[in-house]
Tab-separated table of C-alpha atoms in Angstrom:
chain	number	residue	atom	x	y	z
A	1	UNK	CA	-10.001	7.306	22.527
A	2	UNK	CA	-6.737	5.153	23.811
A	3	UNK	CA	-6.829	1.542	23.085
A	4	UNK	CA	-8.455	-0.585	25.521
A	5	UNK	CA	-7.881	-4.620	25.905
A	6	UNK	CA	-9.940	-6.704	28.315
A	7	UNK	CA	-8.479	-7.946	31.429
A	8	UNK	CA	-10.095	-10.434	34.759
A	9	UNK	CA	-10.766	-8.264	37.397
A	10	UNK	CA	-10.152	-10.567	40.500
A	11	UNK	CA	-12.579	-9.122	42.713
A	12	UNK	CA	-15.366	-9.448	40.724
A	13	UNK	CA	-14.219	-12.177	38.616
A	14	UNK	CA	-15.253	-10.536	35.431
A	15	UNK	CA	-13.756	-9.177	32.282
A	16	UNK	CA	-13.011	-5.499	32.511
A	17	UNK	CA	-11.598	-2.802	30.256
A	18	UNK	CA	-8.097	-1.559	31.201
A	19	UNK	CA	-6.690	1.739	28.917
A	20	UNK	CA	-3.323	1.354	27.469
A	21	UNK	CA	-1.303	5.063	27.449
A	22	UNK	CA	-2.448	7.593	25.338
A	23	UNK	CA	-0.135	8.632	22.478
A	24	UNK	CA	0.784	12.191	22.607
A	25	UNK	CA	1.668	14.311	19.934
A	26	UNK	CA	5.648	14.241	19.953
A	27	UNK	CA	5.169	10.110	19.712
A	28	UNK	CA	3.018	10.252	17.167
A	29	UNK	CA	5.425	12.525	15.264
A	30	UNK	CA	8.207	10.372	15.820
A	31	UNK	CA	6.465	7.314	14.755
A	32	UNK	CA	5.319	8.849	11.358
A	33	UNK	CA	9.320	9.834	10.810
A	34	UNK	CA	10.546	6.507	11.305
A	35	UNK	CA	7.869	5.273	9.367
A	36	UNK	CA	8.416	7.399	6.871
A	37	UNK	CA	12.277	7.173	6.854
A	38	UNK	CA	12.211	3.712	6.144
A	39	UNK	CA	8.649	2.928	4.220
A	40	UNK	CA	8.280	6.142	2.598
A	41	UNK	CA	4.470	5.678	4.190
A	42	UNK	CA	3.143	8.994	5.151
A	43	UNK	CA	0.118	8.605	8.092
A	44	UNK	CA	-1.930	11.494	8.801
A	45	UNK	CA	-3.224	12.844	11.779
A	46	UNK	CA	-6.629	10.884	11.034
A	47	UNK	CA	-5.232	7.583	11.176
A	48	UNK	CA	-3.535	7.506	14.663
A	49	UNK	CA	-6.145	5.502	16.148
A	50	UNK	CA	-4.879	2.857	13.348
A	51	UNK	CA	-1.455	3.358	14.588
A	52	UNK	CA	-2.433	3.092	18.095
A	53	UNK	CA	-4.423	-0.131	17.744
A	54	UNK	CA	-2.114	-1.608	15.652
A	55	UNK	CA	1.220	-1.200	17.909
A	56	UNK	CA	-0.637	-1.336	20.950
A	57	UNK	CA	-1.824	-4.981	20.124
A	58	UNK	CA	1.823	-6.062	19.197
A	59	UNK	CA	2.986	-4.145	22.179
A	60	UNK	CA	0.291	-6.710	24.326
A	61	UNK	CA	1.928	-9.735	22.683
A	62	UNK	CA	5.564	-8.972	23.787
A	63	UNK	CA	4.948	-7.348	27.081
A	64	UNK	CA	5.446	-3.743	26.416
A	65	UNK	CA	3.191	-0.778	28.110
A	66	UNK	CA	4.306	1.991	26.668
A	67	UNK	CA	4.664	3.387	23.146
A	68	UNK	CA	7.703	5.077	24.098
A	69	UNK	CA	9.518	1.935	25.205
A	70	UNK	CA	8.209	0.111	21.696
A	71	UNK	CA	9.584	2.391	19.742
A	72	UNK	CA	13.149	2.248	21.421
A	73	UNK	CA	12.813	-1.124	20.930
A	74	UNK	CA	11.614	-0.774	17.144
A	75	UNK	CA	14.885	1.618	16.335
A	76	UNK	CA	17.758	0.006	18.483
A	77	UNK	CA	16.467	-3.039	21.011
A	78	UNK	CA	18.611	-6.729	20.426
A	79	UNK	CA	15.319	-7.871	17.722
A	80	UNK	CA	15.052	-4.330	16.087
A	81	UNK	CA	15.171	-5.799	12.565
A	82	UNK	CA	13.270	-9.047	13.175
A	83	UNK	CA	10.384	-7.021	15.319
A	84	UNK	CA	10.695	-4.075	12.311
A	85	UNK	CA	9.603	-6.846	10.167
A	86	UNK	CA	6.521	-8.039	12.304
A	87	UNK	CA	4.960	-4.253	12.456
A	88	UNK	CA	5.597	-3.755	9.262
A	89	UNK	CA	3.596	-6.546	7.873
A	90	UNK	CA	0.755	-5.113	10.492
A	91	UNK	CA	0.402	-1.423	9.218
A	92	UNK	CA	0.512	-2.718	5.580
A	93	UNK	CA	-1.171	-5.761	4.944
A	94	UNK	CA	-4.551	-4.651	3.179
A	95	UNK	CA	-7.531	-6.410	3.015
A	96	UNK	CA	-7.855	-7.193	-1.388
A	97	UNK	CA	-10.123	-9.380	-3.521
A	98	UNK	CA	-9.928	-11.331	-6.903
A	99	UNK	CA	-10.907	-8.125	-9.970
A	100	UNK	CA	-10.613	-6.033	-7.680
A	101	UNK	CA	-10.825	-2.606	-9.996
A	102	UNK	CA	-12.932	-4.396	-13.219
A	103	UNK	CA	-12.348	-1.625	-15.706
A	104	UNK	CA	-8.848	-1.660	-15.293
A	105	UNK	CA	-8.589	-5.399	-15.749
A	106	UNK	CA	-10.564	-5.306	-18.789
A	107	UNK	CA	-8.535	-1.908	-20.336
A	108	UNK	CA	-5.477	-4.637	-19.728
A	109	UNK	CA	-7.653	-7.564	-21.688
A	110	UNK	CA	-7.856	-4.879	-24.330
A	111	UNK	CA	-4.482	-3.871	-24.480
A	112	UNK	CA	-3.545	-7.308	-25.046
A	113	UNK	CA	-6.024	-8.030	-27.692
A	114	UNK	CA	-5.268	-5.219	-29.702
A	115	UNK	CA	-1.264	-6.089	-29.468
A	116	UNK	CA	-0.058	-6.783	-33.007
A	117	UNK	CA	0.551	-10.775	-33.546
A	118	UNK	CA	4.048	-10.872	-34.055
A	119	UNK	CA	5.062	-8.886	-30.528
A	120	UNK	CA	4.099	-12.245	-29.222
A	121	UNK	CA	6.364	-14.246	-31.156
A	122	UNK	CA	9.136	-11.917	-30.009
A	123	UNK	CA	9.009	-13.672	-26.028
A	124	UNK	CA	6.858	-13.950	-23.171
A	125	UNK	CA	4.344	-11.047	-22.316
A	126	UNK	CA	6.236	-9.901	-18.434
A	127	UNK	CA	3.678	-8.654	-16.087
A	128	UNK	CA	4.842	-6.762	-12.587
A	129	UNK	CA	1.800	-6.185	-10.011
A	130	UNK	CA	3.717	-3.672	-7.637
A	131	UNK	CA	2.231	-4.046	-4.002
A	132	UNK	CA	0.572	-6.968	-4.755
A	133	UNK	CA	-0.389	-7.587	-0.818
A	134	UNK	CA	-1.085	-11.342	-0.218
A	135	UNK	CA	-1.115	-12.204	-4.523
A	136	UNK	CA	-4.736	-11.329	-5.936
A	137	UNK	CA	-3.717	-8.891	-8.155
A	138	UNK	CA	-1.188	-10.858	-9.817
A	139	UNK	CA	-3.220	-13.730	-10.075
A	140	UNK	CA	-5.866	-12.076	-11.406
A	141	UNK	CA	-3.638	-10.856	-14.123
A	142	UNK	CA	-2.380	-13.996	-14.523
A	143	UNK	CA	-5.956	-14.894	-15.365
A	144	UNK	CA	-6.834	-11.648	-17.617
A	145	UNK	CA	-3.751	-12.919	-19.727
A	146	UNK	CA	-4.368	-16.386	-19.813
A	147	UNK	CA	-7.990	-15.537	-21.152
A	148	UNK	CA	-6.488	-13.193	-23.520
A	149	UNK	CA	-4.053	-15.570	-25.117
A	150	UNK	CA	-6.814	-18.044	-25.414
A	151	UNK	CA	-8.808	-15.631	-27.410
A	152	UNK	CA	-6.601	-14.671	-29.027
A	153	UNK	CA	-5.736	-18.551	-29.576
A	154	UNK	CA	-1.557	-18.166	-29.140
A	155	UNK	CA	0.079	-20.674	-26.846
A	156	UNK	CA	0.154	-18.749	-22.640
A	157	UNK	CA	3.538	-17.320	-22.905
A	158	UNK	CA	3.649	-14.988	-19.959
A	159	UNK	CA	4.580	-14.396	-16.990
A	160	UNK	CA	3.525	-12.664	-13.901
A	161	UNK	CA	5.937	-10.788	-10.703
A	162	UNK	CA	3.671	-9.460	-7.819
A	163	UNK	CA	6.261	-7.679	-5.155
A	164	UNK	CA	5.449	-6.368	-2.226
A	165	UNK	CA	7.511	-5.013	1.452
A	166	UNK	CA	5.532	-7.782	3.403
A	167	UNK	CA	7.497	-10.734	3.881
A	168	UNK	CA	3.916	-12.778	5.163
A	169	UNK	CA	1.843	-11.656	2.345
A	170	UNK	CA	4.112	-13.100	0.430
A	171	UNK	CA	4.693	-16.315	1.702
A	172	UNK	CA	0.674	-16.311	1.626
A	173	UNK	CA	0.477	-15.225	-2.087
A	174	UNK	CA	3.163	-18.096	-3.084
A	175	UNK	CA	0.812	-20.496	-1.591
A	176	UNK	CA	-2.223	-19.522	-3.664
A	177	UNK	CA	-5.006	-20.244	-1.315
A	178	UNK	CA	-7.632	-18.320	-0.790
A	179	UNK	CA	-10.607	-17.647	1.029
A	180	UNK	CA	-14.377	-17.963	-0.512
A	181	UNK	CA	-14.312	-13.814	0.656
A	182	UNK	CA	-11.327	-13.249	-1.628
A	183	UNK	CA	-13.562	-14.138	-4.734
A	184	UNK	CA	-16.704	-12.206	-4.593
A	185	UNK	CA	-18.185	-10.569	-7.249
A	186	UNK	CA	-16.287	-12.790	-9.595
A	187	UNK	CA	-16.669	-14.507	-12.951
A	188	UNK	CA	-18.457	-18.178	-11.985
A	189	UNK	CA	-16.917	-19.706	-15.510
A	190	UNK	CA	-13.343	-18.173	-14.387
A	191	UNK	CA	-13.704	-19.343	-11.006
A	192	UNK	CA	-14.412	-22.549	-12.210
A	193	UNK	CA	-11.879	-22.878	-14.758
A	194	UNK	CA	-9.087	-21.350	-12.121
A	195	UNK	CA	-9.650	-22.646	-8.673
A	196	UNK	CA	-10.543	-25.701	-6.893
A	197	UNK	CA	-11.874	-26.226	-3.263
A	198	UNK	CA	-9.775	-26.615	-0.562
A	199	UNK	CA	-10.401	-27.228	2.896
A	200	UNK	CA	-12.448	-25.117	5.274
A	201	UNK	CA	-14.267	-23.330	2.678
A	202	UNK	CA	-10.657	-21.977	0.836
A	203	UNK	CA	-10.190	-22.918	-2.742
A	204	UNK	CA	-6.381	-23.325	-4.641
A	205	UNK	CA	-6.042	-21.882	-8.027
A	206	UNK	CA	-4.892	-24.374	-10.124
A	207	UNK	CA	-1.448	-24.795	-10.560
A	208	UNK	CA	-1.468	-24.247	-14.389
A	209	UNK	CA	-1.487	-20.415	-13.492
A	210	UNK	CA	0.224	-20.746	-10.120
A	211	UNK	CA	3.608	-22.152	-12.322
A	212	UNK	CA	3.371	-18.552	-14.155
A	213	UNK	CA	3.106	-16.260	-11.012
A	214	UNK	CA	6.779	-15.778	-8.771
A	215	UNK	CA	6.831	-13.466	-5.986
A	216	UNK	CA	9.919	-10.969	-4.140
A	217	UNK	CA	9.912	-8.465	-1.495
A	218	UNK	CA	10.595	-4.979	-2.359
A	219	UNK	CA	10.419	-1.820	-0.303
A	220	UNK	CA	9.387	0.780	-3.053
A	221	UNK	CA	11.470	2.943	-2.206
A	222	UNK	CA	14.342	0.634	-3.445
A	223	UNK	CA	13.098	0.439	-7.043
A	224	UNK	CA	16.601	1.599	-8.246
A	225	UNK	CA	17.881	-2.029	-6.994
A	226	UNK	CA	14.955	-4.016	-9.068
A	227	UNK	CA	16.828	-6.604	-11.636
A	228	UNK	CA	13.804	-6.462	-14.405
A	229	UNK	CA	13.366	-4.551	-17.937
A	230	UNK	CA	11.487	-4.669	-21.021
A	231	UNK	CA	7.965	-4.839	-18.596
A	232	UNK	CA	4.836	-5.248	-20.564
A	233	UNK	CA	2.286	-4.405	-18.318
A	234	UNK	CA	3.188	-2.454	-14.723
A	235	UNK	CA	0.281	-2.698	-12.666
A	236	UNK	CA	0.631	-0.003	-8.987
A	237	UNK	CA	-3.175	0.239	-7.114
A	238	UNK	CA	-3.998	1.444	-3.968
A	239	UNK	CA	-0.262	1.820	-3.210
A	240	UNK	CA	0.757	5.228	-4.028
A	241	UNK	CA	-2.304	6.812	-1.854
A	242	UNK	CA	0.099	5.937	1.315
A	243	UNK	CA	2.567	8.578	0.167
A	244	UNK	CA	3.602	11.912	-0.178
A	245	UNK	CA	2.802	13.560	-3.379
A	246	UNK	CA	6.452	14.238	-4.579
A	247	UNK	CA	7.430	10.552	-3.663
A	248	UNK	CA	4.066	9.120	-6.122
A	249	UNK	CA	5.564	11.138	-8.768
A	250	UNK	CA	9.104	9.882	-7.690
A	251	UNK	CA	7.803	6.065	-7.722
A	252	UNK	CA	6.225	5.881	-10.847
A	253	UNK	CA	8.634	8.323	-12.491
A	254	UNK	CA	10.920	4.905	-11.774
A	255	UNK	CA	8.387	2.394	-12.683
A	256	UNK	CA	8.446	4.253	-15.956
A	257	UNK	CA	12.016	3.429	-16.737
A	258	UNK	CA	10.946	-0.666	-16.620
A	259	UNK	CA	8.397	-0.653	-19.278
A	260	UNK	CA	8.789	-1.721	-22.283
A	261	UNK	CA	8.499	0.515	-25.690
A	262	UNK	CA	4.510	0.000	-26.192
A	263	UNK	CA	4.227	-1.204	-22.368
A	264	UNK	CA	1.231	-0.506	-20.406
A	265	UNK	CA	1.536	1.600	-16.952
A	266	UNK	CA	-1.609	1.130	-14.464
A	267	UNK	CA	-2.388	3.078	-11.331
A	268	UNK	CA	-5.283	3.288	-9.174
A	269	UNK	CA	-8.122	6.103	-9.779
A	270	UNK	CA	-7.208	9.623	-8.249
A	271	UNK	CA	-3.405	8.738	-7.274
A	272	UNK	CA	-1.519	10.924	-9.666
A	273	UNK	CA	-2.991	14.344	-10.687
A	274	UNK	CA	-1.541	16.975	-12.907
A	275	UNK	CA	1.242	14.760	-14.006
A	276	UNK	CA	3.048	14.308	-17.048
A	277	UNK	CA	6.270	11.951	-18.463
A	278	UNK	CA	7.923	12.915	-21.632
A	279	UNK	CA	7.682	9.097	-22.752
A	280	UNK	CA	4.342	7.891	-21.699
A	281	UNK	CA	1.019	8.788	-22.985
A	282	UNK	CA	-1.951	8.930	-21.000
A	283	UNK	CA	-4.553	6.010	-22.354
A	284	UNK	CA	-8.077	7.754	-23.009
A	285	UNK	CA	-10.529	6.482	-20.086
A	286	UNK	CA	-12.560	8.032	-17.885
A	287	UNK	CA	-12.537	5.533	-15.287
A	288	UNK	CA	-8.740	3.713	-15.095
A	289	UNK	CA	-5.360	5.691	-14.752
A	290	UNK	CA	-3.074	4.305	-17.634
A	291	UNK	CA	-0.557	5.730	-19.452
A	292	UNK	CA	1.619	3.707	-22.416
A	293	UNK	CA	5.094	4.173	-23.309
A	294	UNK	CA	6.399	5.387	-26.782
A	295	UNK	CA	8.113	3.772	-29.182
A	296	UNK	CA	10.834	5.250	-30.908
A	297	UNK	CA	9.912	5.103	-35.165
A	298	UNK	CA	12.402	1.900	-35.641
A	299	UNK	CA	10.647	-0.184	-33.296
């Protein structure tokens, strides 16, 4: 079905229904190139209708009618880049919660507790949470270590990078406020010891964690350009299932290359199959994707 907003019908003086154009086939294509091209996001035939609602509700705000004319626009118009920017952060922003995936937070607690004592007096533990959306993940790894280091009863010296290609998540994440939604399902003693209200029903987490936690944008498909090395723990969920098969393997073939000797690599359930590297090795669990890299025998 074509996407529909509501519009006053004079003569009756009611709301009505009035159908936007349908997308055909060739537009479709050519939307899924250029995002493609430039994303490396692959959308199938089954999500159109999220394409469709998506542009057509951006194409409502700025005056266009037809998909055709938006996607001129999009590739060559006076505000190409600025507007590219806008749609991106539509068709990417996902909706994410506080812990989101608990097993693989607490094969990460582990992982840290079972670290031998003097790799912390070596430097910092670096964390990287790789499509981190509007900052949950990292934060919540910024918790997971904090709790660690406390158990482990070491002064917190880590530090946490969440990246992602959305320029508003971002600026949302570096805020660190969130909504009462955002926290389900969590710990009540970590919520507690974390966050504090803010207004209309949001809380703050405290800015104890917040200090550790920086954010940067990065389109995936630029990892080459990424300034970090020596990562501890990589942490990559619910990205990878937006792309082609050879590009996953491509992606974290690269994320590889910026852990650490010993460093822990974390994906989300079911997004790489049949898939090996010559210097990781795949953590034993039967519910988180993991894999840690080797050391060499002098290290």
């Amino acid at each position: 079905m074509a996407p529909m907003h509501k519009q006053l019908s004079p003569a009756e003086g009611l709301w009505s229904m009035r159908r936007l154009p349908d997308m055909d086939a060739a537009q479709f294509q050519q939307w899924q190139k250029l995002l493609e091209h430039r994303t490396g996001i692959t959308l199938s035939e089954e999500r159109r209708s999220f394409l469709e609602t998506n542009l057509s509700i951006r194409m409502r705000e700025i005056g266009f009618s037809s998909y055709q004319d938006y996607y001129e626009h999009i590739v060559s118009g006076p505000e190409a880049i600025r507007e590219w920017s806008v749609l991106v952060d539509r068709l990417t922003v996902q909706e994410t919660r506080f812990f989101r995936d608990p097993d693989a937070f607490r094969l990460v607690a582990d992982y840290v507790l079972t670290r031998p004592r003097e790799r912390f007096r070596k430097g910092p533990l670096e964390a990287w949470s790789v499509g981190c959306s509007t900052g949950e993940e990292p934060y919540t790894l910024a918790i997971t270590l904090n709790e660690c280091m406390s158990q482990l009863g070491l002064q917190p010296l880590f530090g946490v990078t969440g990246s992602d290609i959305s320029q508003p998540a971002l600026i949302k994440a570096q805020k660190g406020r969130f909504s009462a939604r955002s926290l389900q399902g969590m710990d009540e003693d970590l919520r507690a010891r974390y966050f504090r209200p803010a207004e209309r029903n949001t809380v703050d987490i405290v800015d104890s964690l917040r200090e550790r936690v920086c954010f940067a944008r990065l389109n995936v498909l630029n990892l080459d350009r990424v300034p970090m090395q020596g990562v501890n723990i990589i942490f990559c969920q619910n990205l990878l299932i937006y792309f082609r098969r050879w590009r996953r393997r491509e992606i974290v073939r690269k994320l590889a290359g910026y852990l650490a000797p010993g460093g822990l690599l974390v994906l989300g359930q079911g997004e790489l199959t049949d898939w090996q590297h010559p210097s990781l090795q795949r953590v034993p669990s039967e519910h988180v994707l993991a894999w840690t890299k080797r050391q060499s025998n002098d290290e």
